[in-house]
Short mmCIF file of C-alpha atoms in Angstrom, two decimals:
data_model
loop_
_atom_site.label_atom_id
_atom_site.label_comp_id
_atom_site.label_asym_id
_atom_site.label_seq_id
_atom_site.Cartn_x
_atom_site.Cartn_y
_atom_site.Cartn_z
CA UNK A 1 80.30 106.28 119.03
CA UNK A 2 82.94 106.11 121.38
CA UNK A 3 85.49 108.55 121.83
CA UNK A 4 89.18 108.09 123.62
CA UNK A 5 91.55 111.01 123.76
CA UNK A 6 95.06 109.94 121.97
CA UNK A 7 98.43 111.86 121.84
CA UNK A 8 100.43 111.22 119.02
CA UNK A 9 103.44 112.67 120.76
CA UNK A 10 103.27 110.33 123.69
CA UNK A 11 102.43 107.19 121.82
CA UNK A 12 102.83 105.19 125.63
CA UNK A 13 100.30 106.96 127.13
CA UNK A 14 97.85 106.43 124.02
CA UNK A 15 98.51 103.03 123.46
CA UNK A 16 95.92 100.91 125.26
CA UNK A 17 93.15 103.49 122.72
CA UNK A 18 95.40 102.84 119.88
CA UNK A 19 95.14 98.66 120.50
CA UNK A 20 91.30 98.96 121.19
CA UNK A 21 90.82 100.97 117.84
CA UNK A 22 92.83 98.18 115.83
CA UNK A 23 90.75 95.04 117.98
CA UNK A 24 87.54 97.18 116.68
CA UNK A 25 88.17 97.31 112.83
CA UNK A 26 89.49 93.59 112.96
CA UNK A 27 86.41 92.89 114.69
CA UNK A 28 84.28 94.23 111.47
CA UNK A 29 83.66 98.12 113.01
CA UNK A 30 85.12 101.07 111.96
CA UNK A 31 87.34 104.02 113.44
CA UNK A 32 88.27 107.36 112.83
CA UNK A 33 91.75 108.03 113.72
CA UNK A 34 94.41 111.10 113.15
CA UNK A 35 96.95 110.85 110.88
CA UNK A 36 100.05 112.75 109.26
CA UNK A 37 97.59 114.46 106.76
CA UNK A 38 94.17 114.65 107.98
CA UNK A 39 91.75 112.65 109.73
CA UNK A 40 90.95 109.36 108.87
CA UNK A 41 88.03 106.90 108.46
CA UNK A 42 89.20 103.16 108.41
CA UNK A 43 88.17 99.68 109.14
CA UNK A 44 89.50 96.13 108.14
CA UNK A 45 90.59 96.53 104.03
CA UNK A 46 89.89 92.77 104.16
CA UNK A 47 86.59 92.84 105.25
CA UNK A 48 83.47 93.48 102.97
CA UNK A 49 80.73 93.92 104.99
CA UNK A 50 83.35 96.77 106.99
CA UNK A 51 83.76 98.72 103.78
CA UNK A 52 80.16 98.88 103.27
CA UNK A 53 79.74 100.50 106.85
CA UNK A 54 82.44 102.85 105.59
CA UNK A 55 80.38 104.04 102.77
CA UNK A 56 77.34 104.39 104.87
CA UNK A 57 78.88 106.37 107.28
CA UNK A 58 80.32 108.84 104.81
CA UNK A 59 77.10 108.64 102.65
CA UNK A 60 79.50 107.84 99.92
CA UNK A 61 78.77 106.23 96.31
CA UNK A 62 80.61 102.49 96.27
CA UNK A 63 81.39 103.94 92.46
CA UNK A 64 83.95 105.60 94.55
CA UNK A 65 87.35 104.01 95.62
CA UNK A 66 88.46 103.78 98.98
CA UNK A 67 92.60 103.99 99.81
CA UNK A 68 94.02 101.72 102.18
CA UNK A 69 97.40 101.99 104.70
CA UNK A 70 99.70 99.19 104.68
CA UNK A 71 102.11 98.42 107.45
CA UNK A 72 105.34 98.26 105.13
CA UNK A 73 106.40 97.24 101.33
CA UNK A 74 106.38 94.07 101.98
CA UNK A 75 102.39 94.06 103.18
CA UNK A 76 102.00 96.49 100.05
CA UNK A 77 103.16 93.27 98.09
CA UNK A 78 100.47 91.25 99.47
CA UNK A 79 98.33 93.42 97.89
CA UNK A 80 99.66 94.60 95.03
CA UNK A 81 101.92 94.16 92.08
CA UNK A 82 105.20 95.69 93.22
CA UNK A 83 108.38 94.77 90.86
CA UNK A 84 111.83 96.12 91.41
CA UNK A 85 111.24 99.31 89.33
CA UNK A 86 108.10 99.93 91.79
CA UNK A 87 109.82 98.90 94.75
CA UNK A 88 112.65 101.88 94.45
CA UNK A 89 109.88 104.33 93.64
CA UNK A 90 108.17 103.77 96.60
CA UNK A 91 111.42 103.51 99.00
CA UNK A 92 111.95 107.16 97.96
CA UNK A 93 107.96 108.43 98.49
CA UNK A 94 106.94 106.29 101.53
CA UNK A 95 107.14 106.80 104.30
CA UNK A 96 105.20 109.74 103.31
CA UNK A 97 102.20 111.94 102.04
CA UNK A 98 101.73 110.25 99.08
CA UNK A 99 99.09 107.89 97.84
CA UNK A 100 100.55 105.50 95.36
CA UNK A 101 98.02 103.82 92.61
CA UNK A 102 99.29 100.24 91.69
CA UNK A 103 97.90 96.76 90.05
CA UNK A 104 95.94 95.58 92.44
CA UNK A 105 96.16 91.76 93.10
CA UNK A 106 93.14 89.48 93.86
CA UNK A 107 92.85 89.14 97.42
CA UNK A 108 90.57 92.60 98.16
CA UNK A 109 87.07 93.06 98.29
CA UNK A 110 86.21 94.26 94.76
CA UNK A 111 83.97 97.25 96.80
CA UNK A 112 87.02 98.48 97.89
CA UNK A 113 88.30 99.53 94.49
CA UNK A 114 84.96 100.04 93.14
CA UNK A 115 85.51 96.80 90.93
CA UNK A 116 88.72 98.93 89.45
CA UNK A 117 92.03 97.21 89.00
CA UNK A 118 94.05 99.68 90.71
CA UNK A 119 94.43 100.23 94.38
CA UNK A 120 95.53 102.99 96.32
CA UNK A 121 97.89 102.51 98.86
CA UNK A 122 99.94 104.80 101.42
CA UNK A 123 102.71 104.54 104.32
CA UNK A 124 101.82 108.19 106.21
CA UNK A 125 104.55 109.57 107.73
CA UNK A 126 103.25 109.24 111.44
CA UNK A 127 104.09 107.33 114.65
CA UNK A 128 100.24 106.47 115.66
CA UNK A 129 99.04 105.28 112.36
CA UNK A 130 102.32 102.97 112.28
CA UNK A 131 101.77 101.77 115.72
CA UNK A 132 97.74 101.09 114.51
CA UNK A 133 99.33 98.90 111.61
CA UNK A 134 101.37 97.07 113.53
CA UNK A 135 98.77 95.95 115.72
CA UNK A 136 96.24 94.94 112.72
CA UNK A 137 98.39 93.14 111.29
CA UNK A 138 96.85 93.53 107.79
CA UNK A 139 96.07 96.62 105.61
CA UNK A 140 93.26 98.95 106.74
CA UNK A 141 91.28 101.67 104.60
CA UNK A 142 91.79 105.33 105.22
CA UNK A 143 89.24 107.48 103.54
CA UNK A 144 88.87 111.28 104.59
CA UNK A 145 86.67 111.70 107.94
CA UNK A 146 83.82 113.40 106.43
CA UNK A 147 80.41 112.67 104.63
CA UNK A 148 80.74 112.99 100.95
CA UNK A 149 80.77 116.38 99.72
CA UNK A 150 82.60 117.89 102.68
CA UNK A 151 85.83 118.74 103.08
CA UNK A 152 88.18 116.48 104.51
CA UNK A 153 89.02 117.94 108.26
CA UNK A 154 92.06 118.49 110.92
CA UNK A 155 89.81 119.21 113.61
CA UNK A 156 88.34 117.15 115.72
CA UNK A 157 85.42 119.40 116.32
CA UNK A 158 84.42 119.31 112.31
CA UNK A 159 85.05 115.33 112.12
CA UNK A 160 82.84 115.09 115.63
CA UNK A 161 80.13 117.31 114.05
CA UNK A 162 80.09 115.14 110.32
CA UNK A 163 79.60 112.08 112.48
CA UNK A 164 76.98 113.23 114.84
CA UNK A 165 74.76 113.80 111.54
CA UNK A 166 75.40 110.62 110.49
CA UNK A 167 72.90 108.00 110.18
CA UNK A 168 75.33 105.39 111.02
CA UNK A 169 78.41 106.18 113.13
CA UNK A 170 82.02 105.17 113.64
CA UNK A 171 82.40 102.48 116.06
CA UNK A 172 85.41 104.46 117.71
CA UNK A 173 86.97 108.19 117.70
CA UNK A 174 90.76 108.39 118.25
CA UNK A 175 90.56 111.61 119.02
CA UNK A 176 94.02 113.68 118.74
CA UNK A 177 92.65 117.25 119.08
CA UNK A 178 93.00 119.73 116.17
CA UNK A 179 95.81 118.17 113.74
CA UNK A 180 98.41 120.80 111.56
CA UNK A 181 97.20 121.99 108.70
CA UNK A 182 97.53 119.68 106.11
CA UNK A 183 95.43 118.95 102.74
CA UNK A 184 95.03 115.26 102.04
CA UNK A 185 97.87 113.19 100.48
CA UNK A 186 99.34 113.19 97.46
CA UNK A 187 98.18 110.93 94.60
CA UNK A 188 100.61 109.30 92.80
CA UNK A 189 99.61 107.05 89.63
CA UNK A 190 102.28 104.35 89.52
CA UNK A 191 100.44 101.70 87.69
CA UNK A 192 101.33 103.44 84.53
CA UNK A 193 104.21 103.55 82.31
CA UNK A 194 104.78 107.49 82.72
CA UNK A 195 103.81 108.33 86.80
CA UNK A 196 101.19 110.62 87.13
CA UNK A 197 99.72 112.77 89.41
CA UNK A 198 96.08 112.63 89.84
CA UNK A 199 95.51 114.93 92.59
CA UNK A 200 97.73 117.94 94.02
CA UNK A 201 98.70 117.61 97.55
CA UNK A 202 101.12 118.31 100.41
CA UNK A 203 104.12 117.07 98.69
CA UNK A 204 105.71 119.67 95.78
CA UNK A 205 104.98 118.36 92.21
CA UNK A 206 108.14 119.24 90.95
CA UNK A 207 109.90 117.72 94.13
CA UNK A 208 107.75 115.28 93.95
CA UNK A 209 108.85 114.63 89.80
CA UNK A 210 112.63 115.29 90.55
CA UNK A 211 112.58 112.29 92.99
CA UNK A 212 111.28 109.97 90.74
CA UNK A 213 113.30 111.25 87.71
CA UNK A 214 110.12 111.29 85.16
#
């Protein structure tokens, strides 16, 4: 379990940790990495036998679905079923705290979605985890840095201590020191006719329902 110190205010100076995370998840390992919410757990969204080290490392049921980040819309298309409607709705929430649930189309691992046909997808709001996207070059998972049944963490000293328990470990730490506050994004249920959302986060609901006019 390696661990590099990151800044996410000097993005120059944490660059060379921020490439070696991305070469480690395309190379089938995994990485925990800060983000505009909490801290993450990710690897290669494309890669099966990567999302099963995901769910070992949390100690998490593959009944569950895992989230992914995607570099832009367009890479969202790749992976999803985006018309125009879709496409406005998400120009107004991303980029953001908000985890938006579309059709999903057929080029994930079904473990990823827990064999649903839905996918959750999300731009954060955040310099490092856009700079990480850019250099994978495909979409990633982000699942909460904890084991299953644990809360999901800001500080580094929580996600180090989860980890250190584990049986299997993250390949990588990005670490970013204690994050601001934040709970876990938004979920936003866009893959049906009236939006829903499915879990309460940063962003206001009623904001969050005044933007999108439902």
């Amino acid at each position: 379990m390696k661990i590099l110190k990151v800044n996410p205010e000097n993005l120059r100076e944490s660059e060379e940790a921020i490439i070696e995370a991305a070469k480690v998840m395309l190379s089938g390992g995994t990485a925990v990495f800060p983000t505009d919410t909490v801290y993450g757990l990710g690897c290669d969204a494309t890669s099966e036998e990567a999302i099963k080290k995901v769910f070992k490392i949390k100690n998490r049921k593959e009944s569950n679905p895992l989230a992914i980040i995607v570099r832009d819309i367009a890479m969202a298309k790749k992976v999803a079923f985006v018309d125009k409607r879709l496409e406005r709705a998400l120009n107004l929430i991303w980029p953001g705290a908000i985890t938006a649930v579309l059709w999903k189309k057929y080029k994930l691992p079904e473990i990823l979605t827990a064999k649903e046909q839905t996918i959750g997808l999300r731009i954060p709001d955040y310099k490092l985890t856009h700079l990480l996207s850019e250099n994978m070059g495909r979409p990633y998972v982000a699942t909460s840095a904890n084991m299953a049944g644990q809360p999901a963490t800001t500080k580094i000293s929580e996600v180090l201590g989860y980890f250190e328990k584990s049986f299997l470990k993250p390949d990588l730490i990005l670490d970013a020191g204690d994050l601001k506050y934040c709970e876990p994004s938004t979920v936003l249920d866009l893959s049906i006719t009236k939006p829903k959302i499915t879990r309460i986060g940063p962003v206001d609901k009623k904001k969050l329902l005044e933007i999108l006019s439902v």
